[in-house]
XYZ file of C-alpha atoms in Angstrom:
722
model
C 170.364 97.571 -168.017
C 166.921 98.641 -166.686
C 166.171 94.822 -166.756
C 169.394 94.131 -164.634
C 168.876 96.964 -162.187
C 165.162 95.774 -161.463
C 166.239 92.335 -161.241
C 168.725 93.094 -158.421
C 166.377 94.947 -156.641
C 163.590 92.466 -156.865
C 165.582 89.086 -157.277
C 163.681 87.307 -154.645
C 160.949 87.647 -157.142
C 162.431 84.959 -159.537
C 161.001 81.890 -158.031
C 157.711 83.614 -157.664
C 157.833 84.701 -161.373
C 158.611 81.102 -162.477
C 155.523 79.771 -160.294
C 153.343 82.486 -161.906
C 154.240 81.528 -165.374
C 153.961 77.811 -164.639
C 150.444 78.514 -163.443
C 149.474 80.532 -166.242
C 150.948 77.808 -168.876
C 149.040 74.907 -167.065
C 145.810 76.969 -166.705
C 146.104 78.040 -170.379
C 146.761 74.555 -171.417
C 143.795 73.157 -169.647
C 141.370 75.842 -170.540
C 142.398 74.998 -174.307
C 141.807 70.993 -173.740
C 138.555 72.173 -171.962
C 137.662 74.244 -175.006
C 138.320 71.553 -177.550
C 136.644 68.880 -175.336
C 133.599 71.050 -175.361
C 133.349 71.718 -179.005
C 133.594 67.687 -179.653
C 130.846 67.372 -177.062
C 128.598 69.721 -178.840
C 129.427 67.998 -182.251
C 128.691 64.542 -180.895
C 125.254 65.523 -179.474
C 124.508 67.147 -182.975
C 125.303 63.676 -184.776
C 123.321 61.496 -182.402
C 120.401 64.030 -183.400
C 121.174 64.009 -187.107
C 120.996 60.048 -186.934
C 117.609 59.867 -185.283
C 116.186 62.037 -188.193
C 118.153 60.829 -190.853
C 115.093 60.364 -192.902
C 113.718 63.952 -192.358
C 115.791 66.725 -194.379
C 113.848 69.457 -193.027
C 114.357 68.492 -189.570
C 118.324 68.123 -190.102
C 118.487 71.496 -191.793
C 116.696 72.739 -188.551
C 119.005 71.061 -186.287
C 122.061 72.698 -188.179
C 120.781 76.165 -187.771
C 119.638 75.839 -184.326
C 123.236 74.425 -183.257
C 124.780 77.754 -185.059
C 122.182 79.800 -183.246
C 122.889 78.245 -179.622
C 126.368 77.868 -179.841
C 128.593 80.952 -180.227
C 131.737 79.568 -181.582
C 129.823 77.583 -184.585
C 130.104 79.932 -187.696
C 128.447 77.290 -189.853
C 127.349 73.687 -189.685
C 127.157 71.424 -192.511
C 127.070 67.945 -193.922
C 128.884 66.218 -196.462
C 127.709 63.032 -198.654
C 129.881 60.135 -199.678
C 131.641 62.220 -202.315
C 132.537 65.006 -200.278
C 129.864 67.288 -201.605
C 128.083 69.807 -199.323
C 124.228 68.549 -199.069
C 122.789 70.343 -196.048
C 124.248 73.508 -194.458
C 123.222 76.500 -192.298
C 124.490 78.714 -194.709
C 122.858 77.967 -198.065
C 125.264 79.603 -200.253
C 127.781 76.851 -199.472
C 125.414 73.997 -200.651
C 126.825 71.876 -203.209
C 130.450 73.064 -202.583
C 132.850 70.235 -203.098
C 135.329 69.720 -199.986
C 136.636 66.454 -201.405
C 140.089 67.459 -201.516
C 139.968 68.553 -197.694
C 141.877 66.047 -195.074
C 138.472 66.058 -193.076
C 136.851 64.204 -196.029
C 139.815 61.916 -196.060
C 139.741 61.169 -192.651
C 136.152 60.333 -192.637
C 136.550 57.658 -195.282
C 138.409 55.805 -192.569
C 135.580 56.859 -190.086
C 138.283 59.024 -188.205
C 136.757 62.370 -186.626
C 139.115 65.127 -187.355
C 140.376 68.905 -186.524
C 141.687 70.639 -189.731
C 143.577 73.813 -189.172
C 144.165 76.459 -188.467
C 143.911 77.448 -192.002
C 142.908 80.283 -194.324
C 139.449 79.989 -195.943
C 137.717 82.665 -197.926
C 134.533 81.048 -197.511
C 134.614 81.998 -193.908
C 134.562 85.506 -194.742
C 130.784 84.988 -196.541
C 129.293 84.108 -192.955
C 127.346 86.383 -190.652
C 130.409 87.725 -188.067
C 127.601 87.104 -185.078
C 129.110 90.639 -183.855
C 132.733 88.957 -183.035
C 135.257 91.699 -182.386
C 137.834 89.512 -184.270
C 137.077 87.884 -187.536
C 139.198 86.988 -190.355
C 139.700 84.092 -192.671
C 141.913 82.032 -190.264
C 139.741 78.914 -189.789
C 139.390 75.874 -187.788
C 137.289 72.846 -189.370
C 135.883 69.966 -187.174
C 134.460 66.966 -188.688
C 132.606 63.809 -187.405
C 131.701 61.004 -190.074
C 128.543 58.813 -189.216
C 126.106 56.306 -190.904
C 122.649 57.342 -191.871
C 120.929 54.667 -193.759
C 123.803 52.842 -194.537
C 125.342 55.754 -196.306
C 128.337 57.668 -195.117
C 127.494 61.393 -193.685
C 129.992 63.827 -192.209
C 129.136 66.658 -190.226
C 131.547 69.438 -190.306
C 131.666 72.619 -188.290
C 133.479 75.938 -189.037
C 134.926 78.024 -186.087
C 137.032 81.006 -186.165
C 140.521 80.708 -185.172
C 140.290 83.651 -183.210
C 137.795 82.003 -180.839
C 140.565 79.378 -179.755
C 142.848 82.539 -179.525
C 140.607 83.979 -177.163
C 140.880 81.208 -174.774
C 144.629 81.388 -174.578
C 144.520 85.111 -174.692
C 141.874 85.674 -171.936
C 143.009 89.251 -170.699
C 142.573 88.379 -167.048
C 145.188 85.500 -167.324
C 147.706 88.194 -168.285
C 149.289 89.445 -164.847
C 151.731 91.437 -166.901
C 149.548 93.618 -168.655
C 152.029 95.756 -170.402
C 153.708 93.079 -172.291
C 152.343 89.872 -171.363
C 151.655 87.673 -174.281
C 150.270 83.969 -174.986
C 150.661 82.731 -178.233
C 150.688 78.989 -180.058
C 153.344 78.200 -182.801
C 153.579 75.334 -185.152
C 156.164 72.391 -183.901
C 155.328 69.288 -186.170
C 152.680 69.205 -189.136
C 152.254 67.870 -192.613
C 151.246 70.949 -194.335
C 154.744 72.357 -194.603
C 154.160 74.982 -192.250
C 157.822 75.971 -190.893
C 158.479 75.514 -187.302
C 158.285 78.453 -185.035
C 155.387 79.946 -187.320
C 152.440 81.724 -185.332
C 149.088 80.013 -185.603
C 147.100 81.891 -183.004
C 146.331 85.832 -182.860
C 148.861 87.729 -180.890
C 147.789 89.863 -177.931
C 149.474 92.641 -179.622
C 147.892 92.184 -183.357
C 145.909 95.575 -182.997
C 145.338 98.128 -180.316
C 142.372 96.266 -178.421
C 144.850 95.513 -175.649
C 147.482 98.017 -176.058
C 148.000 101.653 -176.970
C 151.478 101.232 -177.726
C 153.197 99.396 -180.689
C 151.320 96.632 -182.415
C 151.851 94.257 -185.622
C 149.336 95.940 -187.677
C 150.712 99.305 -187.319
C 154.368 97.935 -187.047
C 156.519 97.214 -184.119
C 159.734 99.286 -183.982
C 162.986 97.401 -183.495
C 166.171 99.069 -182.375
C 168.396 97.898 -185.554
C 166.177 95.634 -187.526
C 163.647 97.735 -188.777
C 159.778 97.335 -188.208
C 157.760 94.163 -187.771
C 154.678 94.275 -189.200
C 151.629 91.997 -190.658
C 149.353 92.713 -193.468
C 146.137 90.802 -192.187
C 146.577 88.443 -189.148
C 149.254 87.289 -186.952
C 148.721 83.361 -188.189
C 151.373 82.412 -190.687
C 152.828 85.912 -191.074
C 154.820 85.882 -188.124
C 157.781 83.762 -187.259
C 159.066 83.709 -184.018
C 162.839 84.491 -184.756
C 165.390 86.866 -183.163
C 165.989 89.450 -185.993
C 169.750 89.553 -184.939
C 170.640 85.957 -185.563
C 167.444 85.197 -187.957
C 166.983 82.048 -185.822
C 164.124 80.812 -183.919
C 164.516 82.567 -180.613
C 165.713 80.448 -177.615
C 162.520 80.122 -175.935
C 160.909 78.517 -178.826
C 163.828 76.286 -179.706
C 163.989 74.905 -176.320
C 160.122 74.303 -176.139
C 160.652 72.436 -179.538
C 163.606 70.278 -178.540
C 162.518 69.650 -174.820
C 159.053 69.763 -174.897
C 159.011 72.625 -172.334
C 161.075 75.552 -171.301
C 160.911 77.749 -168.406
C 163.124 80.718 -168.168
C 162.642 83.981 -166.139
C 166.228 85.131 -165.668
C 168.360 86.420 -167.672
C 165.527 85.365 -170.522
C 166.039 85.495 -174.142
C 165.380 88.089 -177.088
C 161.972 87.739 -178.930
C 161.154 88.646 -182.359
C 161.554 92.397 -181.354
C 164.908 91.731 -179.877
C 164.015 92.653 -176.368
C 164.607 90.183 -173.392
C 161.342 88.234 -172.409
C 160.985 85.504 -169.945
C 158.126 82.900 -169.429
C 157.090 79.295 -170.015
C 156.787 77.284 -173.179
C 154.706 73.714 -173.393
C 153.706 71.539 -176.344
C 150.069 70.691 -177.035
C 148.446 67.999 -179.045
C 145.193 69.001 -179.885
C 142.306 66.144 -180.026
C 141.961 64.418 -183.261
C 144.529 66.212 -185.011
C 147.863 64.759 -186.352
C 149.601 68.194 -185.534
C 151.880 69.090 -182.564
C 151.909 72.920 -181.423
C 153.735 74.763 -179.069
C 152.270 77.336 -176.718
C 154.501 80.367 -175.159
C 153.480 82.359 -172.176
C 155.886 85.330 -172.020
C 156.373 88.890 -170.538
C 159.080 91.258 -170.893
C 162.018 90.826 -168.354
C 161.854 94.472 -167.372
C 157.989 94.166 -166.522
C 158.293 90.810 -164.658
C 160.788 92.418 -162.218
C 158.702 95.630 -162.037
C 157.910 95.787 -158.348
C 157.643 98.090 -155.475
C 156.790 96.733 -152.386
C 154.038 98.423 -150.381
C 156.217 97.863 -147.413
C 159.236 99.938 -148.666
C 156.759 102.423 -150.199
C 154.720 103.035 -146.986
C 157.444 102.943 -144.828
C 159.555 105.719 -146.937
C 156.569 107.868 -146.971
C 155.599 107.871 -143.499
C 159.266 108.534 -142.683
C 159.215 111.360 -145.239
C 155.949 112.792 -143.639
C 157.358 112.355 -140.139
C 160.843 113.916 -141.057
C 158.739 116.963 -142.821
C 156.951 117.209 -139.678
C 159.894 117.115 -137.325
C 161.719 119.961 -138.791
C 158.557 122.144 -139.567
C 157.895 121.777 -135.774
C 161.492 122.195 -134.806
C 161.484 125.625 -136.780
C 158.296 126.834 -135.554
C 159.440 126.211 -131.874
C 162.458 128.104 -132.272
C 160.535 131.047 -133.459
C 157.625 130.866 -131.361
C 158.677 128.924 -128.093
C 155.491 129.953 -126.246
C 153.433 128.001 -128.831
C 155.401 124.756 -128.719
C 152.931 122.696 -127.158
C 150.316 124.067 -129.501
C 152.437 123.304 -132.320
C 153.435 119.660 -131.176
C 149.482 118.877 -130.862
C 148.793 120.555 -134.403
C 151.661 118.358 -135.939
C 150.649 115.480 -134.149
C 147.191 115.508 -135.556
C 148.652 116.255 -139.145
C 150.907 113.426 -139.024
C 147.698 111.420 -138.111
C 145.696 112.923 -140.586
C 148.237 112.338 -143.386
C 149.046 108.864 -142.128
C 145.223 108.188 -142.274
C 144.856 109.514 -145.844
C 147.741 107.810 -147.091
C 146.778 104.399 -145.703
C 143.324 104.804 -146.864
C 144.620 105.672 -150.527
C 147.229 103.041 -150.520
C 145.495 100.243 -148.453
C 141.791 100.789 -147.364
C 140.494 101.724 -150.926
C 141.691 99.053 -152.867
C 140.899 96.290 -150.491
C 137.175 98.170 -150.202
C 136.729 97.849 -153.696
C 137.853 94.262 -153.601
C 135.652 93.480 -150.811
C 132.769 95.177 -152.660
C 133.099 93.099 -155.839
C 133.434 90.201 -153.857
C 130.676 90.792 -151.749
C 128.478 91.536 -154.897
C 129.301 88.149 -156.398
C 128.827 86.417 -153.165
C 125.221 87.370 -153.214
C 124.639 85.485 -156.386
C 123.827 88.344 -158.555
C 127.273 89.530 -159.285
C 128.776 91.077 -162.482
C 131.694 88.993 -163.377
C 132.977 91.415 -166.073
C 133.675 93.726 -163.382
C 137.372 94.235 -162.296
C 139.500 95.682 -159.476
C 142.408 98.220 -160.395
C 145.548 96.820 -160.958
C 147.749 99.914 -161.971
C 149.608 99.596 -158.990
C 152.932 97.444 -159.035
C 152.810 96.513 -155.485
C 151.358 93.611 -153.331
C 147.810 95.519 -153.530
C 148.354 95.453 -157.287
C 149.191 91.879 -157.080
C 146.244 90.927 -155.212
C 143.991 92.557 -157.693
C 145.731 90.748 -160.537
C 145.099 87.371 -158.796
C 141.864 88.321 -157.622
C 140.675 89.340 -161.282
C 142.314 86.261 -162.545
C 139.972 84.199 -160.021
C 137.032 86.039 -161.249
C 137.972 85.382 -164.798
C 138.379 81.644 -163.820
C 134.853 81.630 -162.181
C 133.390 83.386 -165.191
C 134.764 81.194 -167.414
C 133.253 78.164 -165.527
C 129.831 79.803 -165.629
C 130.161 80.284 -169.385
C 130.934 76.489 -169.516
C 128.029 75.556 -167.303
C 125.837 78.046 -169.541
C 126.895 75.940 -172.609
C 126.330 72.946 -171.043
C 122.757 74.035 -170.169
C 122.128 75.042 -173.686
C 123.201 71.555 -174.802
C 120.954 69.945 -172.147
C 117.958 71.899 -173.278
C 118.442 70.901 -177.068
C 118.985 67.304 -176.001
C 116.011 67.400 -173.836
C 113.675 68.728 -176.392
C 114.864 66.077 -178.899
C 114.315 63.365 -176.581
C 110.826 64.624 -175.629
C 109.994 64.823 -179.296
C 111.222 61.066 -179.803
C 109.348 60.110 -176.670
C 105.990 61.567 -178.119
C 106.641 59.665 -181.349
C 107.137 56.347 -179.743
C 104.063 56.924 -177.692
C 101.957 57.695 -180.887
C 103.484 54.227 -182.419
C 102.781 52.257 -179.643
C 99.145 53.239 -179.921
C 98.947 52.418 -183.595
C 100.545 49.104 -183.006
C 98.200 48.446 -180.251
C 95.169 49.391 -182.383
C 96.473 47.118 -184.911
C 96.848 43.982 -182.758
C 93.514 44.482 -181.668
C 92.222 44.319 -185.419
C 94.263 41.517 -186.182
C 93.045 39.539 -183.152
C 89.426 40.279 -183.877
C 89.901 39.337 -187.571
C 91.482 35.968 -186.486
C 88.309 35.343 -184.177
C 85.986 36.283 -186.903
C 87.943 34.127 -189.549
C 87.724 30.797 -187.195
C 83.837 31.655 -186.915
C 83.646 31.427 -190.657
C 85.695 28.116 -190.717
C 83.367 26.569 -188.279
C 80.433 27.683 -190.464
C 82.027 26.137 -193.423
C 82.842 22.887 -191.601
C 78.923 22.587 -190.615
C 77.813 23.268 -194.188
C 80.395 20.576 -195.562
C 79.034 18.153 -192.763
C 75.496 18.651 -194.299
C 76.315 18.052 -197.676
C 78.333 14.790 -196.967
C 75.405 13.946 -194.841
C 73.015 14.131 -197.772
C 75.047 11.920 -199.654
C 75.066 9.201 -197.246
C 71.178 9.641 -197.096
C 70.896 8.492 -200.685
C 72.748 5.271 -200.264
C 69.495 3.575 -201.022
C 70.176 4.750 -204.523
C 72.676 2.594 -205.154
C 70.667 -0.350 -203.983
C 67.889 0.507 -206.236
C 70.659 0.982 -209.263
C 71.885 -2.643 -208.352
C 68.479 -4.176 -208.447
C 67.736 -2.326 -211.806
C 70.911 -3.556 -213.018
C 70.224 -7.363 -212.275
C 66.634 -6.999 -213.699
C 67.759 -5.592 -216.874
C 70.488 -8.237 -217.114
C 67.604 -10.930 -216.510
C 65.780 -8.985 -219.366
C 68.428 -9.382 -221.760
C 68.919 -13.146 -221.079
C 64.902 -13.788 -221.455
C 64.297 -11.687 -224.565
C 61.930 -14.229 -225.765
C 59.758 -13.754 -222.801
C 59.987 -9.958 -223.015
C 56.028 -9.716 -223.229
C 55.598 -11.664 -219.972
C 58.290 -9.478 -217.975
C 57.370 -5.942 -219.611
C 55.076 -5.465 -216.863
C 57.792 -6.073 -214.273
C 60.016 -4.009 -216.126
C 57.764 -1.178 -216.369
C 57.259 -1.429 -212.673
C 60.914 -1.404 -211.884
C 61.544 1.374 -214.474
C 58.477 3.218 -212.474
C 60.375 2.800 -209.400
C 63.725 3.853 -210.996
C 61.799 6.962 -212.114
C 60.888 7.730 -208.780
C 64.502 7.308 -207.309
C 65.562 9.420 -210.138
C 63.455 12.356 -209.090
C 64.547 11.906 -205.531
C 68.171 11.961 -206.873
C 67.460 15.085 -208.773
C 65.867 16.644 -205.620
C 69.271 15.624 -203.532
C 71.620 16.913 -206.225
C 69.713 20.124 -206.545
C 70.161 20.603 -202.710
C 73.720 19.642 -203.374
C 73.940 22.259 -206.005
C 72.639 24.753 -203.462
C 75.019 23.959 -200.741
C 77.908 23.987 -203.178
C 77.263 27.626 -204.147
C 76.627 28.678 -200.386
C 80.416 27.057 -200.013
C 81.592 29.118 -202.721
C 80.107 32.354 -201.265
C 81.660 31.360 -197.950
C 85.288 30.560 -199.424
C 85.006 33.895 -201.042
C 84.393 35.688 -197.902
C 87.050 33.710 -196.445
C 89.615 34.634 -199.238
C 88.642 38.297 -198.787
C 89.254 38.274 -194.982
C 92.610 36.503 -195.513
C 93.469 39.287 -198.068
C 92.582 41.876 -195.540
C 94.271 39.854 -192.734
C 97.811 39.766 -194.843
C 97.618 43.625 -195.453
C 97.337 44.304 -191.681
C 99.850 41.980 -190.876
C 102.043 44.127 -193.435
C 101.053 47.148 -191.803
C 102.031 45.771 -188.569
C 105.475 44.625 -189.559
C 105.986 48.277 -190.909
C 104.578 49.859 -187.611
C 106.885 47.521 -185.358
C 110.078 48.487 -187.727
C 109.330 52.139 -187.298
C 109.155 51.330 -183.473
C 112.684 49.994 -183.411
C 113.394 47.601 -180.706
C 110.344 48.341 -178.899
C 108.396 46.922 -181.669
C 110.110 43.470 -181.855
C 107.595 41.657 -180.125
C 104.744 43.149 -182.300
C 106.937 42.067 -185.316
C 106.642 38.319 -184.228
C 102.983 38.763 -183.758
C 102.555 39.872 -187.202
C 104.514 37.150 -188.647
C 102.377 34.528 -187.245
C 99.269 36.125 -188.457
C 100.888 36.720 -191.833
C 101.539 32.909 -191.945
C 98.088 32.087 -190.855
C 96.626 34.282 -193.519
C 98.839 32.530 -196.071
C 97.700 28.993 -194.861
C 93.931 30.500 -195.042
C 94.554 31.412 -198.555
C 95.985 28.047 -199.745
C 93.096 26.169 -197.970
C 90.599 28.311 -199.471
C 92.135 28.036 -203.023
C 91.999 24.172 -202.387
C 88.322 24.219 -201.259
C 87.205 26.428 -204.162
C 89.062 23.948 -206.393
C 87.128 21.119 -204.861
C 83.796 22.938 -205.054
C 84.188 23.660 -208.687
C 84.825 19.988 -209.411
C 81.717 19.274 -207.473
C 79.636 21.639 -209.324
C 81.031 20.283 -212.580
C 80.259 16.904 -211.590
C 76.579 17.989 -210.586
C 76.186 19.536 -213.684
C 77.277 16.320 -215.607
C 75.203 14.361 -213.180
C 71.893 16.322 -213.784
C 72.634 16.222 -217.538
C 72.887 12.314 -217.291
C 69.763 11.808 -215.062
C 67.838 13.860 -217.442
C 69.081 11.554 -220.373
C 68.140 8.534 -218.287
C 64.744 10.194 -217.700
C 63.903 10.307 -221.406
C 65.426 6.842 -221.942
C 63.150 5.425 -219.267
C 60.249 7.082 -220.872
C 61.060 5.772 -224.253
C 61.905 2.562 -222.672
C 58.276 2.231 -221.271
C 56.952 3.025 -224.558
C 59.201 0.702 -226.472
C 58.675 -2.092 -224.172
C 55.092 -2.045 -224.586
C 55.556 -1.817 -228.149
C 58.624 -4.358 -228.844
C 60.870 -6.818 -227.450
C 63.442 -4.276 -228.492
C 63.064 -2.728 -225.218
C 65.471 -5.025 -223.582
C 68.316 -3.430 -225.431
C 67.189 -0.271 -223.917
C 66.985 -1.669 -220.749
C 70.787 -2.748 -221.060
C 71.396 0.681 -221.999
C 69.882 2.152 -219.038
C 71.632 -0.488 -216.855
C 75.008 0.882 -218.344
C 73.956 4.577 -217.749
C 72.700 3.834 -214.291
C 76.103 2.140 -213.506
C 77.859 5.355 -214.532
C 75.648 7.309 -212.502
C 76.637 5.088 -209.702
C 80.171 5.664 -210.323
C 79.928 9.207 -210.701
C 78.075 9.662 -207.356
C 80.699 7.519 -205.454
C 83.151 9.889 -206.805
C 81.189 12.833 -205.735
C 80.995 11.389 -202.328
C 84.778 10.836 -202.147
C 85.339 14.459 -203.298
C 82.829 15.498 -200.625
C 84.643 13.512 -197.998
C 87.830 15.128 -199.069
C 86.550 18.476 -198.592
C 85.024 17.760 -195.383
C 88.417 16.419 -194.123
C 90.304 19.535 -195.436
C 87.767 21.658 -193.560
C 88.254 19.706 -190.409
C 92.105 20.109 -190.752
C 91.474 23.908 -191.442
C 89.371 24.418 -188.581
C 91.947 22.909 -186.241
C 94.681 25.109 -187.400
C 92.414 28.219 -187.277
C 91.571 27.107 -183.709
C 95.505 26.685 -182.862
C 96.220 29.997 -184.945
C 93.607 31.721 -182.665
C 94.942 30.381 -179.506
C 98.372 31.087 -180.302
C 97.025 34.677 -181.624
C 95.256 35.335 -178.277
C 98.480 34.411 -176.280
C 100.806 36.319 -178.590
C 98.458 39.161 -178.383
C 98.222 39.249 -174.590
C 101.872 39.175 -174.417
C 102.145 41.926 -176.751
C 99.609 44.229 -174.712
C 101.553 43.471 -171.701
C 104.725 44.616 -173.276
C 102.804 47.581 -174.730
C 101.723 48.331 -171.325
C 105.390 48.226 -169.626
C 106.510 50.204 -172.819
C 103.811 52.720 -172.090
C 104.734 52.923 -168.143
C 108.393 53.343 -168.920
C 107.400 56.227 -171.560
C 105.492 57.676 -168.897
C 108.217 57.464 -166.425
C 110.672 58.806 -169.112
C 108.146 61.765 -169.905
C 108.520 62.627 -166.052
C 112.182 62.343 -166.056
C 112.750 64.575 -168.813
C 110.168 67.119 -167.018
C 112.463 66.860 -164.157
C 115.598 67.516 -166.145
C 114.023 70.452 -167.838
C 113.076 71.900 -164.697
C 116.603 71.518 -163.290
C 117.862 72.849 -166.465
C 115.763 75.976 -166.107
C 116.795 76.380 -162.716
C 120.585 76.211 -163.742
C 120.041 78.639 -166.403
C 118.280 80.876 -164.116
C 121.244 80.753 -161.972
C 123.675 81.114 -164.789
C 121.958 84.083 -166.050
C 122.306 85.648 -162.798
C 125.628 86.486 -163.492
C 126.916 88.980 -166.053
C 129.660 87.099 -168.085
C 129.577 89.463 -171.138
């Protein structure tokens, strides 16, 4: 009957109460959505950092520890591998735990982020509590899959369900302090959790917010015993009416219709006490469950209101009546002092009215004004609240003012969290920028070295071309040797045909052989020079081969450096590939030259040997010709040998010409490569310069953002929010 009498007296509050619960419900639902979105933003930021340092295990572990340190909600941050095993964790004791049976892992195999929970996890109790007032095993597990070096990795974040409950149980959102409660219940899930089961902490779980009955000590009902929990509200309470054993009507209507609003006559809750409020459904991001949220208060408190207008009017009327009767009584006994008594009672009436007005109106308004002034100055303590003990307009003003301050405090907290995230991101971007700058410097040095080597290599090719030209010219200068050999062949043929006249021709043959001997000495001298030049060419080719190997190694290093630089190093990778191709062409050409020079040196050795033989035979022929006509046969042999020498000399000349042509072609390619290399180097240096300028600008932007975040952090820290 108490509820009915209060409703009859304040039935005009029904629409206002409905509006209040609508506002509370929308506000708590929006706050919960913001909370979820904030957690996912933090997680995505961490994932991006982990991808950028995927090759550095120590850096990854540092990032996990840093995230737990900076974000109050994060109890643990850990990474799963493709088998579902914990490979890195901010809490070392959980390393190597197998979580492959968790739905987070199964969702990650399909590249889906997931929020699992609330669920009970004893592993949560192993973690530091971070001085949280509410701390139990009920957990939320967030997971975000990503690729690191073409391997699946899963970032998981462990958060207390109590932290989520704090969002909807924000004390300042409870306009009805005595009985107001906001709670979540299960609507739809695949975990076989019954509908109507509590999945958030009740405001009355313990004595934190209430000095009356609470669920841990036991809530007494009129006829249905005691409602009590063992450890936590979640999963132990099902919101049924004890009289019917069915879900109470507010829960049923919210499940059936998606929402429910009832501020009169209300419905019996799990205590079988009439309550009213607003119910709505919630779908958490990256979850396959549907939850319900109820914002309720007892009907008796909803309509517990005494208008200040009525209270003040009755009080003034009572004071006036007392003063009137007292004045009448005194004037009756002391008529001579009637004027004095009237003045005294007027003054007393004024004083009492002043005191009453000050206590009921002015003092509460002044407290609110002082608090508002403190906050307006920018150094406000947002944890302070005005008194809301009175059930009148001043009390209502205080409640809504406190709710406004609470909203501002939550906004400042969110800004503070955003500043923390910005600072962490700026540090990571700054570190990456420094690394890029260092890599660009290394690439610039490598390009310069490669360019210098190309120029040096081209100079060696030109030198080789000149040496081979000199050798070819020396062969051309010995063309008279062929003529002499032809003359000798003709004369030896004549000697053979006129063997009978050998004595007469002896002197002529000896003379010819003497000329031949002189020519052979000239040939030996030329061949010696040719051998020396061949050795010089061999040394030059060895030098070219060494430089080519070094160039190839430098090109490989440049390719590696360019790969580390990512997109910024693509231009350098092209230059490195061109230089690598040039080095390969050089290696092939030098190998051909080496083979040709080897062939020349072999032919020179054979030529020297044959010339020595010819020399011996010539001397023998001179002696034999003087002694015997058999010298003709020796002359024929000499003629044949000379023919062979001529053929070998022709072959050597052809080989030298081939070498000369190859050297010429190599020199042309070298000049082209040097020209291309110079152009590519110039382009690469221009790109490096542009990247360097952009990196410098990025550093300045980072510094500006860092200064801005410091300023914003200073502003946030000027407010007390804890």
